[in-house]
Tab-separated table of C-alpha atoms in Angstrom:
chain	number	residue	atom	x	y	z
A	1	UNK	CA	-11.002	79.766	-47.714
A	2	UNK	CA	-13.118	82.814	-47.071
A	3	UNK	CA	-14.996	84.109	-50.062
A	4	UNK	CA	-15.382	87.696	-51.175
A	5	UNK	CA	-16.572	89.749	-48.216
A	6	UNK	CA	-18.710	92.832	-48.646
A	7	UNK	CA	-20.017	95.327	-46.120
A	8	UNK	CA	-22.483	96.558	-45.192
A	9	UNK	CA	-25.090	93.987	-46.221
A	10	UNK	CA	-27.814	96.610	-46.283
A	11	UNK	CA	-27.643	100.392	-46.412
A	12	UNK	CA	-30.574	102.760	-46.226
A	13	UNK	CA	-29.833	106.453	-46.419
A	14	UNK	CA	-31.314	109.706	-47.545
A	15	UNK	CA	-30.738	111.356	-50.843
A	16	UNK	CA	-27.656	113.560	-50.868
A	17	UNK	CA	-25.713	111.524	-48.324
A	18	UNK	CA	-22.365	109.927	-49.031
A	19	UNK	CA	-22.372	106.138	-49.282
A	20	UNK	CA	-19.296	103.920	-48.998
A	21	UNK	CA	-19.386	100.239	-49.889
A	22	UNK	CA	-16.518	97.951	-48.953
A	23	UNK	CA	-15.050	94.782	-50.398
A	24	UNK	CA	-12.374	92.312	-49.376
A	25	UNK	CA	-11.438	90.037	-52.294
A	26	UNK	CA	-10.311	86.438	-52.014
A	27	UNK	CA	-6.666	86.299	-51.019
A	28	UNK	CA	-4.373	85.874	-53.991
A	29	UNK	CA	-6.865	87.116	-56.556
A	30	UNK	CA	-5.380	89.704	-58.881
A	31	UNK	CA	-8.630	91.080	-60.256
A	32	UNK	CA	-11.466	92.872	-58.503
A	33	UNK	CA	-14.755	93.885	-60.112
A	34	UNK	CA	-17.633	96.112	-58.953
A	35	UNK	CA	-21.101	95.421	-60.385
A	36	UNK	CA	-24.548	96.913	-59.952
A	37	UNK	CA	-27.691	94.795	-60.332
A	38	UNK	CA	-31.187	96.150	-60.948
A	39	UNK	CA	-34.367	94.582	-62.256
A	40	UNK	CA	-34.353	96.831	-65.298
A	41	UNK	CA	-30.720	96.542	-66.365
A	42	UNK	CA	-29.525	93.279	-64.847
A	43	UNK	CA	-25.895	92.909	-63.781
A	44	UNK	CA	-23.697	95.741	-65.038
A	45	UNK	CA	-19.955	96.131	-64.620
A	46	UNK	CA	-18.998	99.459	-63.091
A	47	UNK	CA	-15.215	99.252	-62.781
A	48	UNK	CA	-12.467	96.682	-62.406
A	49	UNK	CA	-8.937	96.597	-61.011
A	50	UNK	CA	-5.901	94.479	-61.811
A	51	UNK	CA	-3.192	94.388	-59.154
A	52	UNK	CA	-4.859	97.346	-57.405
A	53	UNK	CA	-4.796	99.515	-60.546
A	54	UNK	CA	-8.097	100.651	-62.111
A	55	UNK	CA	-8.199	99.268	-65.650
A	56	UNK	CA	-11.636	100.153	-66.988
A	57	UNK	CA	-14.106	102.522	-65.362
A	58	UNK	CA	-16.282	103.032	-68.437
A	59	UNK	CA	-19.278	101.553	-66.612
A	60	UNK	CA	-19.243	104.101	-63.806
A	61	UNK	CA	-22.500	106.035	-64.295
A	62	UNK	CA	-21.198	109.524	-63.568
A	63	UNK	CA	-18.796	111.547	-61.517
A	64	UNK	CA	-20.767	110.917	-58.358
A	65	UNK	CA	-19.292	107.392	-58.352
A	66	UNK	CA	-15.693	106.666	-57.451
A	67	UNK	CA	-13.743	103.528	-56.531
A	68	UNK	CA	-10.383	102.883	-54.960
A	69	UNK	CA	-8.218	99.898	-54.187
A	70	UNK	CA	-5.483	101.041	-51.786
A	71	UNK	CA	-4.104	97.517	-51.343
A	72	UNK	CA	-4.642	93.948	-52.505
A	73	UNK	CA	-7.138	93.125	-49.760
A	74	UNK	CA	-9.494	96.107	-49.786
A	75	UNK	CA	-11.571	98.177	-52.162
A	76	UNK	CA	-14.259	100.829	-51.752
A	77	UNK	CA	-17.019	102.133	-53.975
A	78	UNK	CA	-18.237	105.586	-53.022
A	79	UNK	CA	-21.311	107.490	-54.143
A	80	UNK	CA	-21.433	111.197	-53.330
A	81	UNK	CA	-24.031	112.637	-53.406
A	82	UNK	CA	-26.393	109.675	-53.548
A	83	UNK	CA	-29.683	109.761	-55.477
A	84	UNK	CA	-32.768	107.500	-55.374
A	85	UNK	CA	-31.881	106.063	-58.802
A	86	UNK	CA	-28.704	104.639	-57.272
A	87	UNK	CA	-30.823	102.140	-55.335
A	88	UNK	CA	-29.671	98.667	-56.368
A	89	UNK	CA	-27.668	95.668	-55.200
A	90	UNK	CA	-23.934	96.265	-55.556
A	91	UNK	CA	-21.710	93.223	-55.948
A	92	UNK	CA	-17.981	92.839	-55.690
A	93	UNK	CA	-16.257	89.923	-57.415
A	94	UNK	CA	-12.667	88.741	-57.672
A	95	UNK	CA	-10.680	86.216	-59.642
A	96	UNK	CA	-7.106	85.038	-60.098
A	97	UNK	CA	-5.054	85.810	-63.186
A	98	UNK	CA	-5.584	83.838	-66.393
A	99	UNK	CA	-8.896	82.740	-67.867
A	100	UNK	CA	-10.586	81.960	-64.554
A	101	UNK	CA	-14.140	82.472	-63.261
A	102	UNK	CA	-15.101	85.398	-61.081
A	103	UNK	CA	-16.377	84.736	-57.561
A	104	UNK	CA	-18.959	87.066	-56.079
A	105	UNK	CA	-19.607	88.475	-52.640
A	106	UNK	CA	-23.103	88.488	-51.146
A	107	UNK	CA	-23.689	92.072	-52.224
A	108	UNK	CA	-24.808	95.288	-50.567
A	109	UNK	CA	-28.463	96.188	-50.954
A	110	UNK	CA	-28.553	99.981	-51.185
A	111	UNK	CA	-31.730	102.006	-50.779
A	112	UNK	CA	-31.643	105.776	-51.248
A	113	UNK	CA	-34.760	107.499	-49.960
B	1	UNK	CA	-22.346	95.919	-79.970
B	2	UNK	CA	-21.436	92.978	-77.748
B	3	UNK	CA	-24.457	91.255	-76.261
B	4	UNK	CA	-25.679	88.134	-74.483
B	5	UNK	CA	-29.297	86.997	-74.801
B	6	UNK	CA	-30.899	84.374	-72.611
B	7	UNK	CA	-34.153	82.507	-73.130
B	8	UNK	CA	-36.677	81.890	-71.855
B	9	UNK	CA	-36.913	84.796	-69.428
B	10	UNK	CA	-38.938	82.682	-67.040
B	11	UNK	CA	-39.751	79.014	-66.638
B	12	UNK	CA	-42.130	77.215	-64.278
B	13	UNK	CA	-41.879	73.425	-63.954
B	14	UNK	CA	-42.714	70.602	-61.567
B	15	UNK	CA	-40.194	68.574	-59.654
B	16	UNK	CA	-38.755	65.812	-61.797
B	17	UNK	CA	-39.011	67.724	-65.066
B	18	UNK	CA	-35.991	68.350	-67.278
B	19	UNK	CA	-35.267	71.926	-68.374
B	20	UNK	CA	-33.039	73.492	-71.005
B	21	UNK	CA	-31.878	77.073	-70.673
B	22	UNK	CA	-30.468	78.920	-73.664
B	23	UNK	CA	-27.768	81.533	-74.072
B	24	UNK	CA	-26.761	83.147	-77.364
B	25	UNK	CA	-24.064	85.733	-77.775
B	26	UNK	CA	-22.426	88.192	-80.123
B	27	UNK	CA	-18.999	89.310	-78.944
B	28	UNK	CA	-15.699	90.033	-80.595
B	29	UNK	CA	-12.719	87.897	-79.585
B	30	UNK	CA	-14.613	85.349	-77.520
B	31	UNK	CA	-12.665	83.788	-74.641
B	32	UNK	CA	-15.157	81.885	-72.509
B	33	UNK	CA	-18.791	81.416	-71.539
B	34	UNK	CA	-19.805	81.042	-67.915
B	35	UNK	CA	-22.962	79.944	-66.150
B	36	UNK	CA	-23.906	81.182	-62.685
B	37	UNK	CA	-26.785	80.352	-60.353
B	38	UNK	CA	-28.239	83.199	-58.300
B	39	UNK	CA	-30.566	82.493	-55.429
B	40	UNK	CA	-31.097	85.219	-52.866
B	41	UNK	CA	-27.558	86.517	-52.681
B	42	UNK	CA	-24.389	86.135	-54.703
B	43	UNK	CA	-24.230	84.528	-58.138
B	44	UNK	CA	-22.423	81.233	-57.630
B	45	UNK	CA	-20.235	79.759	-60.346
B	46	UNK	CA	-21.454	76.642	-62.161
B	47	UNK	CA	-19.499	76.101	-65.374
B	48	UNK	CA	-16.924	77.703	-67.599
B	49	UNK	CA	-16.801	76.640	-71.246
B	50	UNK	CA	-14.116	77.532	-73.740
B	51	UNK	CA	-14.281	74.790	-76.392
B	52	UNK	CA	-17.114	73.693	-78.632
B	53	UNK	CA	-18.729	70.326	-78.208
B	54	UNK	CA	-17.236	69.403	-74.849
B	55	UNK	CA	-19.932	68.835	-72.260
B	56	UNK	CA	-19.323	69.981	-68.727
B	57	UNK	CA	-21.272	68.043	-66.117
B	58	UNK	CA	-21.924	68.363	-62.401
B	59	UNK	CA	-24.550	66.071	-60.935
B	60	UNK	CA	-27.855	66.801	-62.608
B	61	UNK	CA	-26.523	69.895	-64.388
B	62	UNK	CA	-24.713	69.892	-67.685
B	63	UNK	CA	-23.724	72.472	-70.253
B	64	UNK	CA	-22.310	72.594	-73.747
B	65	UNK	CA	-21.016	75.321	-76.053
B	66	UNK	CA	-21.354	75.755	-79.804
B	67	UNK	CA	-18.853	78.393	-80.962
B	68	UNK	CA	-19.949	78.133	-84.581
B	69	UNK	CA	-23.583	78.941	-83.858
B	70	UNK	CA	-22.658	81.194	-80.896
B	71	UNK	CA	-24.784	79.645	-78.206
B	72	UNK	CA	-24.741	77.500	-75.113
B	73	UNK	CA	-27.343	75.444	-73.281
B	74	UNK	CA	-27.638	74.537	-69.631
B	75	UNK	CA	-29.589	71.360	-68.885
B	76	UNK	CA	-31.010	70.405	-65.541
B	77	UNK	CA	-32.470	66.908	-65.238
B	78	UNK	CA	-34.831	65.648	-62.526
B	79	UNK	CA	-35.355	69.178	-61.211
B	80	UNK	CA	-35.784	69.799	-57.488
B	81	UNK	CA	-37.245	72.750	-55.608
B	82	UNK	CA	-33.698	73.694	-54.645
B	83	UNK	CA	-32.958	74.378	-58.310
B	84	UNK	CA	-35.276	77.394	-58.183
B	85	UNK	CA	-33.084	80.404	-58.940
B	86	UNK	CA	-32.044	82.850	-61.610
B	87	UNK	CA	-29.513	81.326	-63.989
B	88	UNK	CA	-27.100	83.837	-65.486
B	89	UNK	CA	-25.006	83.394	-68.593
B	90	UNK	CA	-21.892	85.548	-69.033
B	91	UNK	CA	-19.396	85.832	-71.854
B	92	UNK	CA	-15.767	86.856	-71.515
B	93	UNK	CA	-14.035	88.425	-74.469
B	94	UNK	CA	-10.727	89.940	-75.298
B	95	UNK	CA	-10.531	92.102	-72.233
B	96	UNK	CA	-10.885	90.882	-68.699
B	97	UNK	CA	-14.576	91.776	-68.588
B	98	UNK	CA	-17.717	89.670	-68.617
B	99	UNK	CA	-21.001	90.617	-70.243
B	100	UNK	CA	-24.009	89.134	-68.477
B	101	UNK	CA	-27.363	88.188	-69.919
B	102	UNK	CA	-30.517	89.209	-68.082
B	103	UNK	CA	-30.982	85.689	-66.754
B	104	UNK	CA	-33.628	82.961	-66.784
B	105	UNK	CA	-35.806	82.721	-63.698
B	106	UNK	CA	-36.550	79.061	-62.965
B	107	UNK	CA	-39.270	78.078	-60.512
B	108	UNK	CA	-39.643	74.427	-59.569
B	109	UNK	CA	-42.821	73.437	-57.745
B	110	UNK	CA	-43.321	70.220	-55.778
């Protein structure tokens, strides 16, 4: 089975530009999570979805961040406008229903200049 | 406030040594504790523990949970250079979320 697939792997862009990160969860997984990882703050949950519905977005830093899940096999995380402090590795993870472990994608390394 | 604390932050050992990584937590409505290994890319799942006193084992790695004292340990015996990684502890509680610790960076030298 394919794991969680994220794209792009790396993104370098200038401050003020719109950034879109993409995620394809493992087929059959009901839950999808977006995380951000930095040296200072570690791995932080931004938002998660259950059956394509956003359940908790309390970790989203501010209104510049938005996430969607239009169907069970695709989700996006968008930053507009981007700022240098958004530079981090962004991970997507998914899991089935029940008390099951999350499985992570390889992440997108984002650098905002 | 819910939190997960890992220790030590960093560990340097030689091949063949045995290491113990610690994870303590304070969360309401505990559901599970998970260990992940992170090398250069994605955290990869190692263990999920839900009951006290039951050891989970996979090769040279093992882990156990103490729900009374609110901690878990991850043991790695006969370490190899391939064990070098960041080991993350995460706790699931009454929602679907996980809280992650900051991790223990393990370096194993030949």
